[in-house]
Every structure is written in structure tokens, then in C-alpha cells.
Amino acid sequence: MSQDKPNDQSRMDRIVSLAKRRGFIFQSSEIYGGLNGFWDYGPLGTALKRNLKESWWHDMVAGHDELATPPGAPTPYEMTGLDCTIIMHPQVWKCSGHFDLFHDWLVDCRESKRRYRYDHLQGRWAAHRGKRVFVVTDQSGEEAGPHTVTRAQKFFGLRAKQVEEIEWEGGLVPLATSVAAGAVALAEALGPDAAAPGTLTEPREFNLMFETRIGALAGGDDDRAFLRPETAQGIFMNFKNVLDTSRVSVPFGIAQIGKSFRNEITPRNFTFRSREFEQMEIEFFCRPADSAAWYRYWRDRRWKWYLDLGLTPGKLQLREHGADELSHYSVGTADIEYAFPFLAAGEFGELEGIAHRGDFDLRSHMEGKLVRRDGALVLETGPDGKPRHRGSGKDLSYFDDVTRERFVPHVIEPSAGADRAVLAFLCDAYHEDEVPDEEGKPRSRTVLKLHPRLAPLKAAILPLVKKDGMPEVAVDLYRRLKARMPCMYDEKGSVGRRYARQDEAGTPWCLTVDGQTLADKTVTLRDRDSLAQTRVPIDEIPDLLTGRLR
Ligand code: GAP
């Protein structure tokens, strides 16, 4: 199988199939037909995701040495954590900008009743015997072109061998920009699932926040609340609480891992765009004058984190946003992106954004919702001249005891998606190769080459046969190892099949107890990636593997 072809849908299909088969990821509520955009993690997936989040928490927070200056950091700094609620005061979202601005544009198809994200639609002009239509597709990557061909063939009523007769004008272009430029009218556009042109509605705004109601008397506008679309706002809400109750001083960061919810119009690409997902976010508070240096530090630090955990460097890219791409609050953003197999060759999908948010958030929650005007953040007012959304009126500034200065800290925000990271590590780890079986004949295998820190199980202990005292020795080793790391005991099937099961689960080490073990108290240590088999004294195994995991 091709390992070198960077992007390919069939590879993605095999990864999704492995994820289901081996209990990494299942569709939510599957027995009722599933729910689009919602995913459950199975036994192995839960362990993988937990390991990923624990690695992040350890590397960013718990293991952070606040007395040292890490490479690239302007000074030492402190890190602490929070665990905030999913539902917060509705005013939070008004001042953060999400109430007014957190929307996508959608179009509906009057014929098929399907709904699409306007910015995901692209198309091209096709003509056949005097008939001309703008063929629209909702597919992305390598599937988009062939989809327009199939759609045009059906529209013009052609047989497969007549497809060559279709005349195409230019390549695929985004529908939105073509309509805006006057090059296409929606009346001429053939929707992705429609039989005739002109069925797509005018685009309209759709707020991505999930709404709910609080309390038994729900119904009035005062009960209206939202599921958080990001974990960041809980951190801003508690900025003053953290300052008042812990000894942190600027520069410091507050980290949080938790669920976020977005009512995505078109969830797609497995877990990549889900409606319920987990974020790992840091809000890092610093002096305004130092913020550019801290932005560079966090961008580079977060980039290195993915590489240290084994993502292939050539499949990862760090991309600075252009001015036109910046969010309403951002004065600088970089994305860490991965070449997911479901994307066309050369395309990358966002894993994490590192944003320089300036003082937008703290000031918005003090003063009221801010807007950028002539380069400056000013209070947004309504027609009556009053603030469009009132802030808390609380003082969220910071007083520096040493310099005796008061200022509103600037914020650098590394914001990562736990589910997207799991997906990237799964895709990157997925390999198909050949290994010799017990008779030395080549056997194809599927293996997840996960970093040992991320692997759901660190080791499997396998007695070669279920007799001659081997299971007893293996169970004893299993118990000694289990006290230190997740591992499993497996005596079912041939040893080759047991290795294959562990390769698919991403287990880095297999320990086989055989006849020689009984004689010299050594076991075979098999390395998942190199396939090297070495004999190691059984008593040395716990320390050896613990050391390798460090
Ligand atoms: N607080 C800033 C913020 O939320 P974002 O770029 O909208 O920024 C940060 O989200 C990260 O959250 C993304 O880089 C991505 O990894 C993850 N994420 C966002 N939307 C997602 C979705 N619908 N499904 C899965 N992960 C998502």
C-alpha cells in the first residue's frame, strides 16, 4: 500500500475503519442511526485521548518549571489551571463577540431540503449543445472535480461515454466569490443535490452557538443561555479570582481543558469538524510591551510540542494569518496545521491557533463589547448612543507591585483541539507494511506507530503457550508492570496474531514469556516499530519501560 502519497481518501477510509474495528472512535447513538457531528471514544480511544490531554497538561502546566527560563521565553513565568462551567452568564457571549459575530453563512436547497455552508460550495461552468449551467459541489479536495462531472452528466442526461462532450469553462471557483463578483447568479447555479438550477436560497447568517433554557419556567428571553463555543471565556471570567486567590503575577498563564459546542452547519471529515468537541486552551497574561515576544514564544513552543510527540515534520505546517483572516479580536495569529489524508494534496487542516488577542477580552468584559475602528478598540454603541452590550463594570486591570504600575494585561492564546489532535496522531501513526510471520513468510500488517506516551497500552505480556508454567510467570510480570503503566495480559491465539492485535492498538512493546524464560529468567522484548527482539532479564523490565516512557 502507498505510504508515501501524502493525501488520499482511501487511506482515510481505512483509518476510520480501524478506529471503529479496534474501538478507538464510534459514532454517537449509532444504534439509532447515529447523530451527525457527534462522536464517542471507545476503550482504546478513551485511553489515547486521555494520554494526549495528560501530556498537554503535564508539559504546559503541571511539569512547568516556573523558576527557569525555557528556551525562547523572554523570562520565567507561572502556569496554573481552571475547570469552568459549560453554561455561563449570557452576557459573557455578548461582550466576547460570539453573540453578534460567531456565525457562518448557510444556503438551503429548496428542492433537496439540504443545507450547506456557503463558504464550502464551489463550482464551474459546464456547457453541452447550447445548454449552460454552473455546477456546484459541496465536496472538497480530490472529490470535488469528479463530483461536478457526475452532476453535469446527470443534468445534461448523458451516458458515461458522452461525458467527454461536456465543455468546461475554467476550473473550480468558490461560489460565494463568483456570486459577489457577478460572474454567477444563484438562478444559474445547479445545487449539489438538485435536479435543476435555481434552487439555492440567498445565503443567510447562522449563529453557531447551541442555545438552551435555564430553569423550570423556561420560555422568556431572560432564561436564554448558550453552551460555550470555546473554553477561553471561562478563563477571562475568573482572571480576577485567580489573581486574588493565588500568588501568580504577570507573566502567567491559565490553562483549561474542556468540552465546547458549535452547531456546525456541515460537520464533516470524521471528528475533524464536530458539533461537540474538546479544547485545550491557555490564556497567557503579559505586559503589553512584551506581548510580541511572548506570542513568538508560544507559537514556537506549541509547534515543537507536536513534533516532540512524533508528528511527521513534513505533514505539519506553521502558518501566519494574513491581515484579512484575523478574528475580530486578534492582532496576530498563527495556525499549526496538519496534512490530513482527507484533504487534497498540498492542503492542510487547522490543529491549533495561537492568537495575540491584545487586551480585547479583559477590556470587553470591563467596558462592554468593543469593536475595532481605525485600528483602535472602541466601545460599540447602539443607535441610542448607549453600549451595544454592557460590560461587567468590574476592574480587570493588574497592579504590578514591583514597578507600581497598573495596566490591562495583553493575552496570548494557544488554543488546541483535543479531538483534532487525536485525529492527527491517529492518521500520522497509521502504517501498513509487511512483517515475517512465524514461518518467516511476509505478512501484511496494520500498525499504529504512536508515541509511547500516547499509546493506549504501553505493553502486552504474552506467554508463548498456555502451559509449562509460562502463564504463571507472565501473570506475575503483568501484575508488576500494571502497577506502573497500562498494559495487558493476552494468552489467546497464536503469538503472531497476538502481535498483530497489539500492532493495530499501537502498543509499543510486547513481552513474550517462553521456554528460555523458565531457564534463565529473561523475556523477549519486541519493539513495535523496528520489530527488533531482544532478551531482557525479567526483573529489569519494569524499570526499563518506565525509563523509556519518561
Ligand atoms: N478560543 C479560540 C478558539 O476557540 P478556534 O480556532 O475557533 O479558536 C480552536 O478553535 C481549536 O479548537 C481549533 O484549532 C480546533 O483544533 C478546535 N476546533 C474548533 N472547532 C472545532 C470543531 N467544530 N470540531 C473539532 N475541533 C474544533
XYZ file of C-alpha atoms and ligand atoms in Angstrom:
577
model
C 0.000 0.000 0.000
C 1.102 3.534 -0.639
C 2.578 5.204 2.430
C 4.200 7.995 0.519
C 1.194 9.510 -1.175
C 0.515 12.298 1.297
C -3.226 12.709 0.884
C -5.646 10.041 -0.040
C -9.255 9.361 0.791
C -8.986 5.571 0.681
C -6.234 5.750 3.310
C -8.589 7.887 5.390
C -11.342 5.287 4.931
C -9.004 2.587 6.236
C -8.107 4.732 9.256
C -11.802 5.306 10.033
C -12.427 1.580 9.685
C -9.553 0.726 12.045
C -10.812 3.337 14.525
C -14.197 1.590 14.593
C -12.906 -2.004 14.438
C -10.430 -1.581 17.280
C -12.635 0.572 19.495
C -10.985 3.972 19.121
C -13.942 6.026 17.878
C -17.635 5.210 17.365
C -20.461 7.296 16.005
C -22.621 8.645 18.825
C -26.010 6.905 19.274
C -25.114 4.510 16.489
C -27.912 2.009 17.159
C -30.407 4.781 16.339
C -28.615 5.624 13.113
C -26.039 7.983 14.637
C -26.080 11.739 15.108
C -24.161 13.834 12.624
C -21.198 15.661 14.183
C -21.122 13.717 17.462
C -18.582 11.010 18.284
C -17.882 8.640 21.165
C -14.465 7.342 22.130
C -14.218 3.592 22.700
C -11.885 1.841 25.168
C -8.659 2.407 23.203
C -9.720 5.874 22.007
C -10.537 6.995 25.539
C -7.059 5.988 26.685
C -5.428 7.689 23.680
C -7.339 10.934 24.174
C -6.705 10.910 27.921
C -2.967 10.387 27.315
C -2.955 13.264 24.848
C -4.698 15.628 27.281
C -2.489 14.499 30.166
C 0.643 15.070 28.048
C -0.584 18.564 27.249
C -1.432 19.322 30.898
C 1.860 17.908 32.101
C 4.003 19.678 29.501
C 2.201 23.042 29.723
C 1.108 23.221 33.375
C 1.954 20.546 35.944
C 5.515 19.887 34.752
C 6.299 23.546 34.035
C 9.359 24.847 35.921
C 8.426 28.394 36.910
C 11.926 29.169 38.172
C 13.652 28.551 34.841
C 13.522 30.498 31.587
C 12.555 27.984 28.889
C 14.392 28.303 25.544
C 12.885 31.193 23.582
C 10.895 32.634 26.526
C 11.585 36.268 27.472
C 11.522 35.458 31.238
C 10.407 32.714 33.634
C 6.628 32.512 34.016
C 3.956 30.759 36.057
C 1.211 28.387 34.904
C -1.998 27.427 36.650
C -5.333 25.803 35.763
C -9.114 26.139 35.867
C -12.166 23.975 35.264
C -15.133 26.206 34.397
C -18.805 25.594 33.593
C -20.109 24.969 30.105
C -23.084 27.287 30.606
C -22.186 30.819 31.642
C -23.979 34.137 32.025
C -25.373 35.101 28.578
C -23.663 38.491 28.827
C -20.306 36.674 28.514
C -21.104 35.858 24.873
C -22.443 39.318 24.148
C -19.232 41.001 25.296
C -16.940 38.349 23.795
C -18.468 38.999 20.373
C -19.851 35.492 19.902
C -23.491 36.597 20.142
C -23.145 39.043 17.236
C -20.296 37.612 15.222
C -19.944 33.870 15.722
C -21.805 32.787 12.618
C -21.379 31.080 9.312
C -23.314 31.760 6.115
C -25.621 28.976 5.034
C -27.688 28.286 1.947
C -30.598 25.881 1.690
C -31.678 23.908 -1.326
C -35.437 24.352 -1.855
C -35.582 21.095 -3.823
C -33.440 18.629 -1.853
C -34.006 20.356 1.537
C -30.261 20.010 2.146
C -28.319 22.755 3.892
C -24.763 23.847 3.010
C -22.112 26.186 4.324
C -21.872 28.912 1.696
C -18.085 29.094 2.003
C -17.809 25.323 1.380
C -19.532 25.447 -2.014
C -17.532 25.691 -5.204
C -18.400 25.175 -8.823
C -17.576 25.589 -12.501
C -19.375 26.366 -15.734
C -20.320 23.441 -17.958
C -21.933 23.565 -21.395
C -23.393 20.930 -23.701
C -25.180 21.538 -27.015
C -26.093 25.139 -26.208
C -27.199 24.445 -22.641
C -25.024 26.069 -19.929
C -25.057 25.672 -16.157
C -22.837 26.486 -13.167
C -22.349 23.105 -11.487
C -21.953 23.408 -7.708
C -20.354 20.833 -5.422
C -20.155 20.580 -1.651
C -17.257 18.108 -1.888
C -13.730 19.168 -1.040
C -10.261 18.062 -2.094
C -9.848 15.467 -4.769
C -13.529 14.534 -4.770
C -14.798 17.945 -5.873
C -13.791 17.773 -9.570
C -15.187 14.275 -10.257
C -18.377 15.211 -8.382
C -19.052 18.134 -10.739
C -18.533 15.786 -13.710
C -21.104 13.307 -12.357
C -23.525 16.138 -11.616
C -23.141 17.668 -15.090
C -23.530 14.267 -16.760
C -26.822 13.745 -14.926
C -28.031 17.274 -15.614
C -27.371 17.029 -19.356
C -28.758 13.457 -19.406
C -25.585 11.916 -20.871
C -24.281 8.366 -20.842
C -20.832 7.704 -19.352
C -19.124 7.610 -22.748
C -20.622 11.045 -23.648
C -19.002 12.792 -20.672
C -16.171 13.934 -22.934
C -18.677 16.037 -24.860
C -19.155 18.404 -21.909
C -17.319 21.686 -22.373
C -15.868 23.088 -19.158
C -15.109 26.790 -18.733
C -12.246 27.204 -16.290
C -11.586 25.327 -13.071
C -13.395 25.168 -9.750
C -14.019 28.524 -8.086
C -15.736 29.378 -4.763
C -19.458 30.030 -5.308
C -19.503 32.937 -2.841
C -16.774 34.934 -4.580
C -18.219 34.170 -8.032
C -21.649 35.445 -6.951
C -20.102 38.501 -5.271
C -18.143 39.274 -8.469
C -21.292 38.953 -10.590
C -19.795 36.045 -12.553
C -22.601 33.696 -11.445
C -26.216 34.283 -10.402
C -27.759 31.853 -7.918
C -30.519 31.260 -10.507
C -27.853 29.712 -12.796
C -26.315 27.503 -10.098
C -27.119 23.781 -10.050
C -27.124 22.822 -6.327
C -25.062 19.795 -5.217
C -28.194 17.649 -4.799
C -30.677 19.374 -7.099
C -32.020 18.302 -10.494
C -32.423 21.845 -11.846
C -30.629 25.171 -11.373
C -32.010 27.984 -9.216
C -32.926 26.026 -6.093
C -30.290 27.505 -3.760
C -31.568 30.230 -1.437
C -29.807 33.527 -0.786
C -27.107 32.998 1.895
C -28.108 33.864 5.454
C -26.329 34.096 8.782
C -26.497 31.228 11.227
C -25.127 31.604 14.751
C -23.090 28.549 15.711
C -23.856 28.664 19.433
C -26.169 25.966 20.781
C -28.981 27.569 22.719
C -30.647 26.245 25.833
C -33.016 27.474 28.543
C -32.283 27.681 32.253
C -34.825 26.696 34.905
C -38.274 25.192 35.134
C -40.088 28.323 33.970
C -38.081 28.435 30.779
C -39.637 30.412 27.964
C -38.812 34.084 28.358
C -35.763 35.785 26.882
C -34.175 36.040 30.344
C -33.828 32.238 30.551
C -31.890 32.038 27.309
C -28.376 30.593 27.663
C -25.710 29.072 25.439
C -23.380 26.097 25.548
C -19.878 27.550 25.434
C -18.342 27.586 21.935
C -14.847 27.921 23.465
C -13.335 27.314 26.893
C -11.399 30.602 26.794
C -14.168 32.812 28.200
C -14.326 30.867 31.481
C -10.690 31.846 31.993
C -11.383 35.553 31.456
C -14.356 35.312 33.831
C -12.009 34.049 36.552
C -8.972 36.217 35.833
C -9.572 38.328 38.936
C -10.458 35.318 41.105
C -7.165 33.648 40.193
C -5.198 36.847 40.859
C -6.920 37.358 44.219
C -6.614 33.779 45.454
C -3.264 32.552 44.189
C 0.162 34.131 44.247
C 0.589 34.358 40.466
C 1.983 37.511 38.955
C 2.266 38.672 35.350
C 3.516 36.974 33.196
C 1.429 33.889 33.874
C -0.893 31.526 32.056
C -4.181 29.863 32.951
C -4.936 26.577 31.230
C -8.200 24.730 30.792
C -9.285 21.516 29.083
C -12.979 21.037 28.440
C -15.897 20.499 26.117
C -17.004 23.134 23.648
C -20.032 23.087 21.382
C -20.619 24.549 17.947
C -23.692 23.913 15.863
C -21.613 23.413 12.714
C -23.735 23.600 9.563
C -21.870 20.798 7.858
C -19.896 18.631 10.288
C -17.537 16.522 8.226
C -14.297 14.618 7.871
C -14.770 12.202 10.763
C -14.091 14.022 14.053
C -12.329 16.964 12.382
C -15.398 19.211 12.379
C -17.675 18.034 15.188
C -20.530 19.733 16.991
C -19.284 18.669 20.420
C -15.530 18.599 20.926
C -12.825 19.244 23.470
C -10.413 22.151 23.579
C -7.111 22.604 25.396
C -6.646 26.340 25.830
C -4.175 28.641 27.547
C -4.751 32.329 28.174
C -1.342 33.808 28.847
C -1.332 37.255 30.514
C 1.667 39.519 29.953
C 2.795 43.144 29.843
C 1.701 44.849 26.591
C 5.297 45.766 25.739
C 6.403 42.119 25.945
C 3.420 40.607 24.152
C 5.029 40.254 20.721
C 7.930 38.266 22.220
C 5.512 36.062 24.168
C 3.449 35.492 21.034
C 6.540 34.190 19.219
C 7.483 32.052 22.212
C 4.084 30.318 22.409
C 3.823 29.846 18.655
C 7.186 28.076 18.577
C 6.633 26.190 21.830
C 3.329 24.740 20.672
C 4.744 23.841 17.274
C 7.565 21.910 18.937
C 5.108 20.048 21.186
C 3.513 18.274 18.215
C 6.911 17.396 16.779
C 8.168 16.069 20.123
C 5.158 13.765 20.260
C 6.073 12.381 16.883
C 4.003 14.107 14.178
C 5.850 13.882 10.857
C 7.541 17.261 10.280
C 6.703 17.298 6.538
C 2.989 16.933 7.307
C 2.888 19.794 9.790
C 2.947 23.468 8.910
C 3.005 26.715 10.843
C 1.084 29.411 9.021
C 0.852 33.082 9.984
C -2.558 34.563 9.178
C -2.850 37.394 6.687
C -4.472 40.611 7.993
C -7.765 39.731 6.218
C -8.001 36.386 8.056
C -7.625 37.698 11.603
C -10.522 37.227 14.038
C -12.346 40.289 15.313
C -10.130 40.385 18.409
C -6.779 39.283 17.060
C -3.736 41.420 16.321
C -1.739 38.378 15.149
C -2.488 34.677 14.737
C -0.607 31.622 13.560
C -2.143 28.224 12.873
C -0.481 24.870 13.337
C -1.869 22.733 10.535
C -1.679 19.086 9.554
C -1.950 17.457 6.115
C -4.934 15.226 6.928
C -5.463 12.385 4.427
C -8.990 13.583 3.580
C -7.603 16.842 2.185
C -6.280 17.306 -1.329
C -2.512 17.091 -1.758
C -0.957 20.354 -0.603
C -3.895 21.267 1.678
C -3.627 21.463 5.476
C -6.265 21.494 8.247
C -6.046 23.519 11.478
C -4.941 21.724 14.647
C -4.334 24.745 16.833
C -4.433 28.522 16.638
C -2.034 30.751 18.554
C -3.583 34.204 18.774
C -2.326 37.503 20.088
C -5.613 38.847 21.483
C -4.249 42.102 22.875
C -6.452 43.436 25.695
C -9.696 42.798 23.801
C -11.202 40.238 26.172
C -10.412 41.776 29.545
C -11.439 45.237 28.356
C -14.655 43.927 26.741
C -15.671 42.270 29.989
C -14.946 45.512 31.871
C -16.286 48.152 29.487
C -18.689 46.344 27.130
C -18.354 44.854 23.674
C -15.558 46.505 21.738
C -15.130 46.966 18.010
C -12.052 47.884 16.047
C -12.303 51.326 14.465
C -9.364 52.974 12.670
C -7.057 50.402 14.234
C -8.226 51.061 17.813
C -10.631 49.105 20.009
C -13.588 51.291 20.964
C -16.876 50.637 22.743
C -19.594 49.614 20.312
C -22.688 51.735 20.780
C -26.276 51.349 19.596
C -28.400 53.994 17.796
C -29.214 55.490 21.234
C -25.505 56.062 21.916
C -25.518 53.517 24.753
C -23.161 50.479 24.793
C -24.482 47.772 22.490
C -23.586 45.144 25.125
C -22.724 46.337 28.628
C -19.604 45.009 30.350
C -19.388 43.928 33.985
C -18.027 47.253 35.190
C -15.517 45.281 37.303
C -11.885 46.323 37.296
C -9.873 43.628 35.497
C -6.637 45.582 35.391
C -3.450 44.369 37.045
C -1.250 46.190 39.545
C 2.449 45.414 39.389
C 3.817 45.611 42.949
C 7.401 45.997 41.775
C 7.037 48.750 39.153
C 3.970 50.266 40.901
C 2.195 50.345 37.512
C -1.405 49.465 36.710
C -2.280 48.080 33.265
C -4.654 45.707 31.439
C -2.549 42.682 30.518
C -2.296 41.565 26.925
C -3.229 37.974 26.154
C -1.582 35.286 24.044
C -3.874 32.335 23.449
C -2.645 28.926 22.275
C -5.958 27.162 21.536
C -5.802 23.496 20.555
C -8.482 20.948 19.742
C -8.060 17.654 21.604
C -10.149 15.706 19.089
C -8.341 17.145 16.093
C -5.008 16.337 17.716
C -6.147 12.743 18.373
C -7.199 12.501 14.730
C -3.869 13.883 13.504
C -1.888 11.483 15.709
C -4.045 8.563 14.556
C -3.600 9.473 10.881
C 0.129 10.020 11.308
C 0.631 6.788 13.232
C -1.278 4.646 10.730
C 1.062 2.481 8.661
C 0.698 -0.587 6.505
C 3.804 -2.723 6.000
C 4.979 -6.310 5.830
C 6.444 -8.389 8.621
C 7.642 -12.003 8.632
C 5.168 -14.434 10.207
C 6.123 -17.365 12.472
C 7.373 -19.348 9.431
C 9.296 -16.336 8.128
C 6.816 -15.663 5.281
C 5.871 -11.992 4.654
C 2.541 -10.988 6.209
C 0.927 -7.593 5.732
C 0.224 -5.743 8.915
C -1.538 -2.570 10.015
C 0.321 -0.778 12.760
C -0.219 2.408 14.730
C 3.205 3.884 15.399
C 2.000 6.078 18.260
C 4.472 7.809 20.562
C 4.746 5.619 23.707
C 3.377 8.480 25.833
C 0.199 8.485 23.726
C -0.198 4.748 23.186
C -3.311 3.440 24.994
C -1.399 0.377 26.229
C 2.320 0.518 26.847
C 2.991 -3.230 26.859
C 1.390 -6.629 26.296
C 2.577 -9.691 28.188
C 2.246 -12.903 26.212
C 3.013 -16.441 27.380
C 4.168 -18.366 24.299
C 1.937 -21.311 25.247
C -0.706 -21.848 27.919
C 1.286 -24.496 29.778
C 4.682 -25.411 31.253
C 4.433 -22.675 33.905
C 4.616 -19.864 31.313
C 1.216 -18.277 32.162
C 2.178 -18.046 35.855
C 5.419 -16.189 35.082
C 3.619 -13.933 32.595
C 0.813 -13.080 35.045
C 3.404 -12.187 37.675
C 5.173 -9.843 35.209
C 1.802 -8.371 34.163
C 0.967 -7.519 37.796
C 4.349 -5.908 38.420
C 4.076 -3.824 35.270
C 0.419 -2.904 35.692
C 1.277 -1.115 38.939
C 3.364 1.284 36.834
C 1.674 1.597 33.424
C -1.362 0.477 31.386
C -0.617 -2.984 29.993
C -2.482 -6.195 29.202
C -2.105 -9.933 29.519
C -3.022 -11.955 26.424
C -2.774 -15.719 26.039
C -5.387 -16.185 23.269
C -4.351 -17.317 19.766
C -1.005 -17.737 18.063
C 1.744 -15.379 19.124
C 1.735 -13.890 15.600
C -1.951 -12.998 15.898
C -1.357 -11.545 19.331
C 1.457 -9.330 17.972
C -0.863 -8.241 15.148
C -3.596 -7.242 17.633
C -1.120 -5.153 19.613
C 0.308 -3.530 16.456
C -3.182 -2.352 15.498
C -3.721 -0.981 19.008
C -0.396 0.895 18.852
C 1.203 -0.958 21.791
C 4.931 -0.159 21.619
C 6.284 -3.249 23.414
C 5.357 -6.938 23.596
C 6.948 -9.157 26.232
C 6.938 -12.855 25.463
C 7.488 -15.490 28.118
C 8.866 -18.687 26.528
C 10.823 -21.814 27.346
C 14.044 -19.885 27.833
C 12.341 -17.636 30.424
C 11.929 -20.633 32.703
C 15.621 -21.434 32.354
C 17.306 -18.017 32.566
C 14.577 -15.586 33.775
C 14.686 -13.465 30.596
C 11.818 -12.461 28.276
C 11.707 -11.402 24.643
C 11.082 -7.682 24.282
C 9.617 -6.969 20.830
C 9.701 -3.410 19.544
C 6.568 -2.488 17.552
C 8.340 -0.217 15.045
C 11.760 -1.791 14.469
C 10.483 -5.343 15.130
C 13.770 -5.915 16.967
C 13.518 -8.724 19.521
C 15.918 -8.618 22.445
C 16.207 -10.774 25.541
C 15.951 -8.816 28.769
C 16.115 -10.110 32.370
C 12.532 -10.179 33.613
C 13.378 -8.205 36.752
C 14.756 -5.322 34.677
C 11.582 -4.881 32.579
C 9.595 -2.542 34.898
C 12.467 -0.043 35.280
C 13.464 -0.318 31.629
C 9.975 0.517 30.300
C 9.333 3.174 32.952
C 12.568 4.830 31.848
C 11.564 4.701 28.197
C 8.253 6.391 28.956
C 9.918 9.339 30.635
N -10.602 30.434 21.797
C -10.202 30.463 20.444
C -10.818 29.414 19.642
O -11.735 28.742 20.080
P -10.774 28.312 17.278
O -9.736 28.388 16.192
O -12.176 28.610 16.902
O -10.259 29.286 18.418
C -9.510 26.381 18.491
O -10.710 26.863 17.934
C -9.321 24.928 18.143
O -10.476 24.170 18.512
C -9.153 24.655 16.642
O -7.813 24.842 16.228
C -9.560 23.204 16.548
O -8.486 22.357 16.896
C -10.635 23.084 17.616
N -11.972 23.156 16.981
C -12.645 24.257 16.630
N -13.831 23.930 16.066
C -13.896 22.583 16.056
C -14.861 21.621 15.618
N -16.020 22.000 15.086
N -14.588 20.298 15.772
C -13.419 19.897 16.336
N -12.481 20.751 16.773
C -12.706 22.078 16.643
